[in-house]
Amino acid sequence: MNEIDVYPRPIQQYGALCFRNTPRGPRVLLITTRETGRWMIPKGWPISGLKPRKVAEREAWEEAGVIGRAKKKPFGEFVYDKLMQNGNGARLVVAVFLLQVRRCRKRFPEMAERESAWLTPSEAARRIEEPDLERLLLKFGRMVERTGRLR
């Protein structure tokens, strides 16, 4: 998509960088998108009456079957372009909230529509096509290495 094809103003979305600790170190969750099968984090549109971090929590549940609590403030954001159903292009800005996973369910709303993978932050970054999201995953990995904790 070039600049002419994109809506003049970015459209806001909210996403969850889902993470958990394992005996082999921290892991982050990636899921595939429904349309293209690209690797991504759970994300979605604002929901009336829900705070942004609660939207991120809901998207994590619906798209990946994970339950946890998102931090109150965004960890960062990334930008990507999307072809909308009406044929127009849109630039989306996703505010990303860290979400520590407490439980994973086998059954969830979009389980038949997506694949998921738990990866190290650097492995996840290599699968991502959006440079800003790749940087966020690497930033998270550095933060965990530096502090030695996942909170």
PDB file of C-alpha atoms in Angstrom:
ATOM      1  CA  MET A   1       0.000   0.000   0.000  1.00  0.00           C
ATOM      2  CA  ASN A   2       1.260   3.458  -0.716  1.00  0.00           C
ATOM      3  CA  GLU A   3       0.384   6.694   1.092  1.00  0.00           C
ATOM      4  CA  ILE A   4      -2.434   7.570  -1.336  1.00  0.00           C
ATOM      5  CA  ASP A   5      -4.272   4.313  -0.565  1.00  0.00           C
ATOM      6  CA  VAL A   6      -4.318   4.908   3.195  1.00  0.00           C
ATOM      7  CA  TYR A   7      -6.907   6.780   5.262  1.00  0.00           C
ATOM      8  CA  PRO A   8      -5.617  10.233   6.272  1.00  0.00           C
ATOM      9  CA  ARG A   9      -5.584   9.497  10.022  1.00  0.00           C
ATOM     10  CA  PRO A  10      -4.398   6.365  11.802  1.00  0.00           C
ATOM     11  CA  ILE A  11      -7.055   4.180  13.418  1.00  0.00           C
ATOM     12  CA  GLN A  12      -6.534   3.066  17.031  1.00  0.00           C
ATOM     13  CA  GLN A  13      -6.398  -0.559  18.157  1.00  0.00           C
ATOM     14  CA  TYR A  14      -5.306  -2.225  21.402  1.00  0.00           C
ATOM     15  CA  GLY A  15      -3.118  -5.297  21.721  1.00  0.00           C
ATOM     16  CA  ALA A  16      -1.682  -7.640  24.334  1.00  0.00           C
ATOM     17  CA  LEU A  17       1.923  -8.750  24.529  1.00  0.00           C
ATOM     18  CA  CYS A  18       1.150 -11.944  26.453  1.00  0.00           C
ATOM     19  CA  PHE A  19       4.015 -13.440  28.442  1.00  0.00           C
ATOM     20  CA  ARG A  20       4.768 -16.150  31.003  1.00  0.00           C
ATOM     21  CA  ASN A  21       7.770 -17.632  32.714  1.00  0.00           C
ATOM     22  CA  THR A  22       8.843 -21.206  31.962  1.00  0.00           C
ATOM     23  CA  PRO A  23      11.692 -23.351  33.317  1.00  0.00           C
ATOM     24  CA  ARG A  24      13.597 -22.387  30.127  1.00  0.00           C
ATOM     25  CA  GLY A  25      12.989 -18.658  30.571  1.00  0.00           C
ATOM     26  CA  PRO A  26      10.380 -16.111  29.498  1.00  0.00           C
ATOM     27  CA  ARG A  27       8.056 -16.842  26.583  1.00  0.00           C
ATOM     28  CA  VAL A  28       5.745 -14.558  24.612  1.00  0.00           C
ATOM     29  CA  LEU A  29       2.663 -15.605  22.694  1.00  0.00           C
ATOM     30  CA  LEU A  30       2.140 -15.085  18.975  1.00  0.00           C
ATOM     31  CA  ILE A  31      -0.986 -16.000  17.055  1.00  0.00           C
ATOM     32  CA  THR A  32      -1.762 -16.066  13.359  1.00  0.00           C
ATOM     33  CA  THR A  33      -4.087 -13.556  11.744  1.00  0.00           C
ATOM     34  CA  ARG A  34      -7.308 -14.896  10.276  1.00  0.00           C
ATOM     35  CA  GLU A  35      -6.967 -13.303   6.836  1.00  0.00           C
ATOM     36  CA  THR A  36      -3.295 -13.745   5.952  1.00  0.00           C
ATOM     37  CA  GLY A  37      -1.903 -16.215   8.491  1.00  0.00           C
ATOM     38  CA  ARG A  38       0.876 -13.781   9.492  1.00  0.00           C
ATOM     39  CA  TRP A  39       2.244 -13.989  13.031  1.00  0.00           C
ATOM     40  CA  MET A  40       0.910 -11.248  15.324  1.00  0.00           C
ATOM     41  CA  ILE A  41      -0.088 -10.519  18.907  1.00  0.00           C
ATOM     42  CA  PRO A  42      -3.762 -10.524  19.984  1.00  0.00           C
ATOM     43  CA  LYS A  43      -5.271  -7.138  19.156  1.00  0.00           C
ATOM     44  CA  GLY A  44      -8.538  -5.501  18.244  1.00  0.00           C
ATOM     45  CA  TRP A  45     -10.760  -2.472  17.954  1.00  0.00           C
ATOM     46  CA  PRO A  46     -11.831  -0.241  20.849  1.00  0.00           C
ATOM     47  CA  ILE A  47     -14.928  -1.485  22.677  1.00  0.00           C
ATOM     48  CA  SER A  48     -17.394   1.031  24.045  1.00  0.00           C
ATOM     49  CA  GLY A  49     -17.366   1.056  27.835  1.00  0.00           C
ATOM     50  CA  LEU A  50     -14.056  -0.832  28.171  1.00  0.00           C
ATOM     51  CA  LYS A  51     -10.732   0.708  29.087  1.00  0.00           C
ATOM     52  CA  PRO A  52      -7.957   0.063  26.560  1.00  0.00           C
ATOM     53  CA  ARG A  53      -6.168  -2.473  28.782  1.00  0.00           C
ATOM     54  CA  LYS A  54      -9.448  -4.366  29.254  1.00  0.00           C
ATOM     55  CA  VAL A  55      -9.856  -4.496  25.473  1.00  0.00           C
ATOM     56  CA  ALA A  56      -6.367  -6.041  25.289  1.00  0.00           C
ATOM     57  CA  GLU A  57      -7.364  -8.622  27.918  1.00  0.00           C
ATOM     58  CA  ARG A  58     -10.545  -9.491  26.025  1.00  0.00           C
ATOM     59  CA  GLU A  59      -8.710  -9.855  22.704  1.00  0.00           C
ATOM     60  CA  ALA A  60      -6.138 -12.146  24.356  1.00  0.00           C
ATOM     61  CA  TRP A  61      -8.977 -14.360  25.589  1.00  0.00           C
ATOM     62  CA  GLU A  62     -11.001 -14.376  22.358  1.00  0.00           C
ATOM     63  CA  GLU A  63      -8.064 -14.831  19.965  1.00  0.00           C
ATOM     64  CA  ALA A  64      -5.682 -16.972  22.029  1.00  0.00           C
ATOM     65  CA  GLY A  65      -7.558 -18.394  25.016  1.00  0.00           C
ATOM     66  CA  VAL A  66      -5.282 -16.764  27.577  1.00  0.00           C
ATOM     67  CA  ILE A  67      -6.420 -15.157  30.795  1.00  0.00           C
ATOM     68  CA  GLY A  68      -4.361 -12.608  32.652  1.00  0.00           C
ATOM     69  CA  ARG A  69      -4.115  -9.036  33.777  1.00  0.00           C
ATOM     70  CA  ALA A  70      -2.783  -6.290  31.518  1.00  0.00           C
ATOM     71  CA  LYS A  71      -0.657  -3.464  32.881  1.00  0.00           C
ATOM     72  CA  LYS A  72      -2.462  -0.131  33.211  1.00  0.00           C
ATOM     73  CA  LYS A  73      -0.142   1.782  30.885  1.00  0.00           C
ATOM     74  CA  PRO A  74       0.895   0.734  27.372  1.00  0.00           C
ATOM     75  CA  PHE A  75       4.364  -0.778  26.952  1.00  0.00           C
ATOM     76  CA  GLY A  76       4.607   0.816  23.520  1.00  0.00           C
ATOM     77  CA  GLU A  77       2.873   0.924  20.179  1.00  0.00           C
ATOM     78  CA  PHE A  78       3.303  -0.250  16.629  1.00  0.00           C
ATOM     79  CA  VAL A  79       1.917   0.845  13.289  1.00  0.00           C
ATOM     80  CA  TYR A  80       0.766  -1.347  10.420  1.00  0.00           C
ATOM     81  CA  ASP A  81      -1.241  -1.014   7.222  1.00  0.00           C
ATOM     82  CA  LYS A  82      -4.344  -3.096   6.578  1.00  0.00           C
ATOM     83  CA  LEU A  83      -6.602  -3.572   3.594  1.00  0.00           C
ATOM     84  CA  MET A  84     -10.135  -3.061   4.912  1.00  0.00           C
ATOM     85  CA  GLN A  85     -13.215  -5.011   3.762  1.00  0.00           C
ATOM     86  CA  ASN A  86     -14.374  -2.010   1.714  1.00  0.00           C
ATOM     87  CA  GLY A  87     -11.156  -2.177  -0.316  1.00  0.00           C
ATOM     88  CA  ASN A  88      -9.572   0.922   1.225  1.00  0.00           C
ATOM     89  CA  GLY A  89      -6.266   0.863   3.015  1.00  0.00           C
ATOM     90  CA  ALA A  90      -5.961   1.948   6.616  1.00  0.00           C
ATOM     91  CA  ARG A  91      -3.021   2.750   8.832  1.00  0.00           C
ATOM     92  CA  LEU A  92      -3.544   1.313  12.304  1.00  0.00           C
ATOM     93  CA  VAL A  93      -1.771   2.262  15.521  1.00  0.00           C
ATOM     94  CA  VAL A  94      -1.820  -0.461  18.164  1.00  0.00           C
ATOM     95  CA  ALA A  95      -1.214   0.463  21.809  1.00  0.00           C
ATOM     96  CA  VAL A  96       0.415  -2.640  23.306  1.00  0.00           C
ATOM     97  CA  PHE A  97      -0.189  -3.664  26.916  1.00  0.00           C
ATOM     98  CA  LEU A  98       1.944  -6.237  28.727  1.00  0.00           C
ATOM     99  CA  LEU A  99      -0.282  -9.074  29.907  1.00  0.00           C
ATOM    100  CA  GLN A 100       1.035 -11.668  32.342  1.00  0.00           C
ATOM    101  CA  VAL A 101      -0.768 -14.909  31.548  1.00  0.00           C
ATOM    102  CA  ARG A 102      -2.300 -16.723  34.497  1.00  0.00           C
ATOM    103  CA  ARG A 103      -4.246 -19.430  32.659  1.00  0.00           C
ATOM    104  CA  CYS A 104      -4.552 -20.888  29.171  1.00  0.00           C
ATOM    105  CA  ARG A 105      -7.793 -22.491  28.031  1.00  0.00           C
ATOM    106  CA  LYS A 106      -8.113 -25.183  25.383  1.00  0.00           C
ATOM    107  CA  ARG A 107     -11.502 -23.871  24.264  1.00  0.00           C
ATOM    108  CA  PHE A 108     -11.977 -20.192  23.343  1.00  0.00           C
ATOM    109  CA  PRO A 109     -13.973 -18.213  20.758  1.00  0.00           C
ATOM    110  CA  GLU A 110     -11.445 -18.169  17.861  1.00  0.00           C
ATOM    111  CA  MET A 111      -9.644 -21.467  18.538  1.00  0.00           C
ATOM    112  CA  ALA A 112     -10.511 -22.955  15.140  1.00  0.00           C
ATOM    113  CA  GLU A 113      -9.369 -19.838  13.258  1.00  0.00           C
ATOM    114  CA  ARG A 114      -5.812 -19.306  14.516  1.00  0.00           C
ATOM    115  CA  GLU A 115      -2.549 -21.007  15.373  1.00  0.00           C
ATOM    116  CA  SER A 116      -0.480 -19.978  18.362  1.00  0.00           C
ATOM    117  CA  ALA A 117       3.110 -20.359  19.525  1.00  0.00           C
ATOM    118  CA  TRP A 118       5.001 -19.607  22.737  1.00  0.00           C
ATOM    119  CA  LEU A 119       8.450 -18.306  21.810  1.00  0.00           C
ATOM    120  CA  THR A 120      11.401 -16.484  23.288  1.00  0.00           C
ATOM    121  CA  PRO A 121      11.135 -12.752  22.610  1.00  0.00           C
ATOM    122  CA  SER A 122      13.920 -12.949  20.007  1.00  0.00           C
ATOM    123  CA  GLU A 123      12.301 -15.959  18.248  1.00  0.00           C
ATOM    124  CA  ALA A 124       8.984 -14.093  18.201  1.00  0.00           C
ATOM    125  CA  ALA A 125      10.642 -10.975  16.785  1.00  0.00           C
ATOM    126  CA  ARG A 126      12.032 -13.010  13.870  1.00  0.00           C
ATOM    127  CA  ARG A 127       8.517 -14.183  12.910  1.00  0.00           C
ATOM    128  CA  ILE A 128       6.983 -10.695  12.920  1.00  0.00           C
ATOM    129  CA  GLU A 129       6.698  -8.654   9.717  1.00  0.00           C
ATOM    130  CA  GLU A 130       5.925  -5.291  11.369  1.00  0.00           C
ATOM    131  CA  PRO A 131       9.238  -3.570  12.295  1.00  0.00           C
ATOM    132  CA  ASP A 132       7.736  -1.590  15.208  1.00  0.00           C
ATOM    133  CA  LEU A 133       6.302  -4.748  16.789  1.00  0.00           C
ATOM    134  CA  GLU A 134       9.592  -6.563  16.236  1.00  0.00           C
ATOM    135  CA  ARG A 135      11.337  -3.762  18.154  1.00  0.00           C
ATOM    136  CA  LEU A 136       8.796  -4.008  21.003  1.00  0.00           C
ATOM    137  CA  LEU A 137       9.398  -7.750  21.348  1.00  0.00           C
ATOM    138  CA  LEU A 138      13.162  -7.211  21.450  1.00  0.00           C
ATOM    139  CA  LYS A 139      12.704  -4.368  23.966  1.00  0.00           C
ATOM    140  CA  PHE A 140      10.677  -6.727  26.171  1.00  0.00           C
ATOM    141  CA  GLY A 141      13.410  -9.369  25.917  1.00  0.00           C
ATOM    142  CA  ARG A 142      16.100  -6.860  26.927  1.00  0.00           C
ATOM    143  CA  MET A 143      13.959  -5.632  29.840  1.00  0.00           C
ATOM    144  CA  VAL A 144      13.547  -9.176  31.172  1.00  0.00           C
ATOM    145  CA  GLU A 145      17.266  -9.923  30.770  1.00  0.00           C
ATOM    146  CA  ARG A 146      18.221  -6.698  32.539  1.00  0.00           C
ATOM    147  CA  THR A 147      15.780  -6.963  35.451  1.00  0.00           C
ATOM    148  CA  GLY A 148      15.633 -10.752  35.662  1.00  0.00           C
ATOM    149  CA  ARG A 149      11.880 -10.734  36.219  1.00  0.00           C
ATOM    150  CA  LEU A 150       8.580 -10.726  34.396  1.00  0.00           C
ATOM    151  CA  ARG A 151       6.444  -8.145  36.139  1.00  0.00           C
TER     152      ARG A 151
END
